[in-house]
């Protein structure tokens, strides 16, 4: 028979979530990966800013979180910042989430965070899920140093970016490189990586933390 969790002070601290703007990581696939502090912070928020409210709604529904939500993405972030700063000045708690993983890591929110810091408003972040680090630890490639490069550019700009990185390697850079890429563009990007970097060990990670998680380790 399993025992209930002990009444630990560390768990009770979640009763007072951070004030101001709080960056809250969300699961990258498995809803069970959300943290106790993340749930408490989202429940206490006056407003939850979401990359896509429909995606975040699944998480909120699963954990009985009824806080108000609003979209914050690349197309509206600049316009929303003044009103959001006023809400923060008024003492409201605002949580910022992305569709999956840690906010700002190849996701919107940087401009809001920068504006809040420049205004002297409280900003904090919770630790939690991150697809890039999960993939790195599973890859079998050297974990440090590493470069996280987000989504590669498209077309000719991508080839130019890869050429610059290859030149940096020739000048002495030695690091595991991590990119995000859409499934529909993965094949083309891998071909461009092969052309730029030559045949070397590589890893493709998809559906991380989900039932059909797949890690492919092979030469480019």
Coordinates of C-alpha atoms in Angstrom, one line a residue:
X1 CA 0.0 0.0 0.0
X2 CA 1.5 3.4 -1.0
X3 CA 1.9 6.1 1.6
X4 CA 0.8 9.7 1.2
X5 CA 3.5 12.3 0.7
X6 CA 4.8 13.7 4.0
X7 CA 4.0 17.2 4.9
X8 CA 7.3 18.7 3.8
X9 CA 8.0 22.4 4.0
X10 CA 9.4 22.4 0.5
X11 CA 5.9 21.4 -0.8
X12 CA 4.2 24.0 1.3
X13 CA 6.2 26.8 -0.3
X14 CA 4.1 26.4 -3.4
X15 CA 1.3 28.1 -1.5
X16 CA 3.0 31.5 -2.3
X17 CA 3.9 31.6 -6.0
X18 CA 6.3 34.3 -7.3
X19 CA 4.9 37.7 -7.9
X20 CA 5.1 39.7 -11.1
X21 CA 5.9 38.0 -14.5
X22 CA 6.7 34.3 -14.1
X23 CA 8.1 32.1 -16.9
X24 CA 6.5 28.7 -16.5
X25 CA 7.8 25.7 -18.5
X26 CA 5.2 23.2 -19.7
X27 CA 5.5 19.6 -20.7
X28 CA 7.0 18.9 -24.1
X29 CA 4.7 16.0 -24.7
X30 CA 3.8 14.1 -21.5
X31 CA 1.4 16.0 -19.3
X32 CA 2.7 14.2 -16.3
X33 CA 6.0 16.1 -16.5
X34 CA 4.5 19.4 -15.2
X35 CA 6.0 20.4 -11.8
X36 CA 4.2 21.1 -8.6
X37 CA 5.4 24.7 -8.6
X38 CA 4.2 25.2 -12.2
X39 CA 0.7 24.1 -11.3
X40 CA 0.6 26.3 -8.2
X41 CA 1.9 29.3 -10.2
X42 CA -0.6 28.8 -13.0
X43 CA -3.5 28.5 -10.5
X44 CA -2.5 31.7 -8.8
X45 CA -2.0 33.7 -11.9
X46 CA -4.3 36.6 -12.8
X47 CA -3.5 36.0 -16.4
X48 CA -1.7 33.3 -18.3
X49 CA 0.0 34.4 -21.6
X50 CA 0.0 31.6 -24.1
X51 CA 1.7 31.1 -27.4
X52 CA -1.6 29.4 -28.5
X53 CA -4.5 29.4 -26.0
X54 CA -6.0 26.2 -27.6
X55 CA -2.8 24.2 -26.9
X56 CA -2.4 25.5 -23.3
X57 CA -6.1 24.8 -22.6
X58 CA -5.4 21.1 -22.7
X59 CA -2.9 21.4 -19.9
X60 CA -5.1 23.8 -17.8
X61 CA -8.1 21.5 -18.2
X62 CA -6.1 18.4 -17.1
X63 CA -5.1 20.1 -13.9
X64 CA -8.2 22.0 -13.1
X65 CA -6.7 25.5 -13.7
X66 CA -9.3 28.2 -14.5
X67 CA -7.1 31.3 -14.7
X68 CA -7.8 33.7 -17.6
X69 CA -5.7 33.2 -20.7
X70 CA -4.6 35.5 -23.6
X71 CA -2.4 34.9 -26.6
X72 CA 1.1 36.3 -26.8
X73 CA 3.0 35.6 -30.0
X74 CA 5.4 37.2 -32.5
X75 CA 2.6 39.1 -34.2
X76 CA 1.1 40.8 -31.2
X77 CA 3.8 40.9 -28.5
X78 CA 5.0 44.5 -29.2
X79 CA 1.4 45.8 -29.1
X80 CA 0.5 44.0 -25.9
X81 CA 3.6 45.0 -23.9
X82 CA 2.3 48.5 -22.6
X83 CA -0.9 47.1 -21.2
X84 CA 0.8 44.1 -19.7
X85 CA 3.4 46.3 -17.9
X86 CA 0.5 48.3 -16.5
X87 CA -1.0 45.1 -15.1
X88 CA 2.3 44.2 -13.5
X89 CA 2.6 47.6 -12.0
X90 CA -0.8 47.1 -10.5
X91 CA 0.4 44.0 -8.7
X92 CA -1.0 41.3 -10.9
X93 CA 0.6 37.9 -11.3
X94 CA 1.2 37.1 -15.0
X95 CA 2.4 33.7 -16.1
X96 CA 4.1 33.2 -19.5
X97 CA 4.0 29.8 -21.1
X98 CA 4.8 28.4 -24.6
X99 CA 3.1 25.6 -26.3
X100 CA 5.7 23.2 -25.0
X101 CA 8.9 23.5 -23.0
X102 CA 10.6 26.5 -21.5
X103 CA 9.4 30.0 -22.6
X104 CA 11.6 32.1 -24.8
X105 CA 13.6 29.1 -26.0
X106 CA 12.7 29.5 -29.7
X107 CA 9.4 30.8 -28.5
X108 CA 7.9 34.3 -28.0
X109 CA 8.3 36.4 -24.8
X110 CA 11.8 37.9 -24.9
X111 CA 10.6 41.4 -25.7
X112 CA 8.1 41.3 -22.8
X113 CA 10.7 40.0 -20.4
X114 CA 13.2 42.7 -21.5
X115 CA 10.6 45.4 -21.1
X116 CA 9.6 44.3 -17.7
X117 CA 13.2 44.2 -16.5
X118 CA 13.9 47.6 -17.9
X119 CA 10.8 48.9 -16.1
X120 CA 12.1 47.5 -12.8
X121 CA 9.3 45.0 -12.5
X122 CA 9.7 41.5 -10.9
X123 CA 10.5 38.7 -13.3
X124 CA 11.2 35.1 -12.3
X125 CA 11.4 31.7 -14.0
X126 CA 10.7 28.2 -12.9
X127 CA 12.8 25.2 -14.0
X128 CA 11.2 22.5 -16.1
X129 CA 11.0 20.6 -19.4
X130 CA 13.1 21.6 -22.3
X131 CA 13.3 19.6 -25.6
X132 CA 16.8 20.7 -26.5
X133 CA 18.4 19.5 -23.3
X134 CA 16.3 16.3 -23.2
X135 CA 17.5 15.5 -26.7
X136 CA 21.1 16.3 -25.8
X137 CA 21.2 14.0 -22.8
X138 CA 19.7 11.2 -24.8
X139 CA 21.9 11.7 -27.9
X140 CA 25.1 10.0 -26.8
X141 CA 27.0 13.0 -28.3
X142 CA 29.4 15.1 -26.1
X143 CA 27.1 17.1 -23.8
X144 CA 29.5 20.0 -23.4
X145 CA 30.2 22.4 -24.8
X146 CA 27.1 22.7 -26.9
X147 CA 25.4 25.3 -29.1
X148 CA 21.7 25.7 -29.2
X149 CA 20.8 27.3 -32.5
X150 CA 17.0 27.2 -32.5
X151 CA 15.3 26.8 -35.9
X152 CA 17.7 27.1 -38.9
X153 CA 17.0 29.7 -41.5
X154 CA 15.3 28.6 -44.7
X155 CA 16.7 28.5 -48.2
X156 CA 19.9 30.3 -49.1
X157 CA 20.2 31.8 -45.6
X158 CA 20.3 28.4 -44.1
X159 CA 23.2 27.4 -46.3
X160 CA 25.0 30.6 -45.4
X161 CA 24.5 30.0 -41.7
X162 CA 25.8 26.4 -41.9
X163 CA 28.8 27.7 -43.9
X164 CA 29.6 30.2 -41.1
X165 CA 29.4 27.5 -38.5
X166 CA 31.7 25.2 -40.5
X167 CA 34.2 28.1 -40.8
X168 CA 34.0 28.6 -37.0
X169 CA 34.9 24.9 -36.6
X170 CA 37.9 25.3 -38.9
X171 CA 38.9 28.2 -36.6
X172 CA 38.8 26.0 -33.5
X173 CA 35.1 25.7 -32.5
X174 CA 34.3 22.3 -31.1
X175 CA 30.7 21.8 -29.8
X176 CA 27.7 19.7 -30.2
X177 CA 25.1 21.7 -32.2
X178 CA 21.4 21.5 -31.5
X179 CA 18.7 22.6 -33.8
X180 CA 14.9 22.5 -33.8
X181 CA 13.2 21.7 -37.1
X182 CA 9.7 21.0 -38.4
X183 CA 9.1 17.4 -39.5
X184 CA 8.2 18.5 -43.0
X185 CA 11.6 20.2 -43.5
X186 CA 13.8 17.7 -41.6
X187 CA 15.0 15.8 -44.7
X188 CA 16.0 18.9 -46.6
X189 CA 17.8 20.3 -43.5
X190 CA 19.7 17.1 -42.9
X191 CA 20.8 17.1 -46.6
X192 CA 22.1 20.7 -46.2
X193 CA 23.9 19.7 -42.9
X194 CA 25.6 16.9 -44.7
X195 CA 26.7 19.2 -47.5
X196 CA 28.1 21.8 -45.1
X197 CA 29.6 19.6 -42.4
X198 CA 30.4 16.3 -44.1
X199 CA 29.6 12.8 -42.8
X200 CA 29.7 12.8 -39.0
X201 CA 27.7 11.4 -36.1
X202 CA 24.2 12.9 -35.8
X203 CA 21.1 12.3 -33.8
X204 CA 17.4 12.9 -34.8
X205 CA 15.0 13.0 -31.8
X206 CA 11.3 13.2 -32.3
X207 CA 8.1 12.8 -30.1
X208 CA 10.2 13.2 -27.0
X209 CA 8.5 12.0 -23.8
X210 CA 5.6 10.6 -25.8
X211 CA 4.5 7.0 -26.5
X212 CA 6.1 7.0 -29.9
X213 CA 9.4 8.7 -28.9
X214 CA 12.1 7.9 -31.4
X215 CA 15.9 8.6 -31.2
X216 CA 17.8 7.9 -34.5
X217 CA 21.6 7.8 -34.1
X218 CA 23.4 7.5 -37.4
X219 CA 26.0 9.3 -39.6
X220 CA 24.6 12.3 -41.5

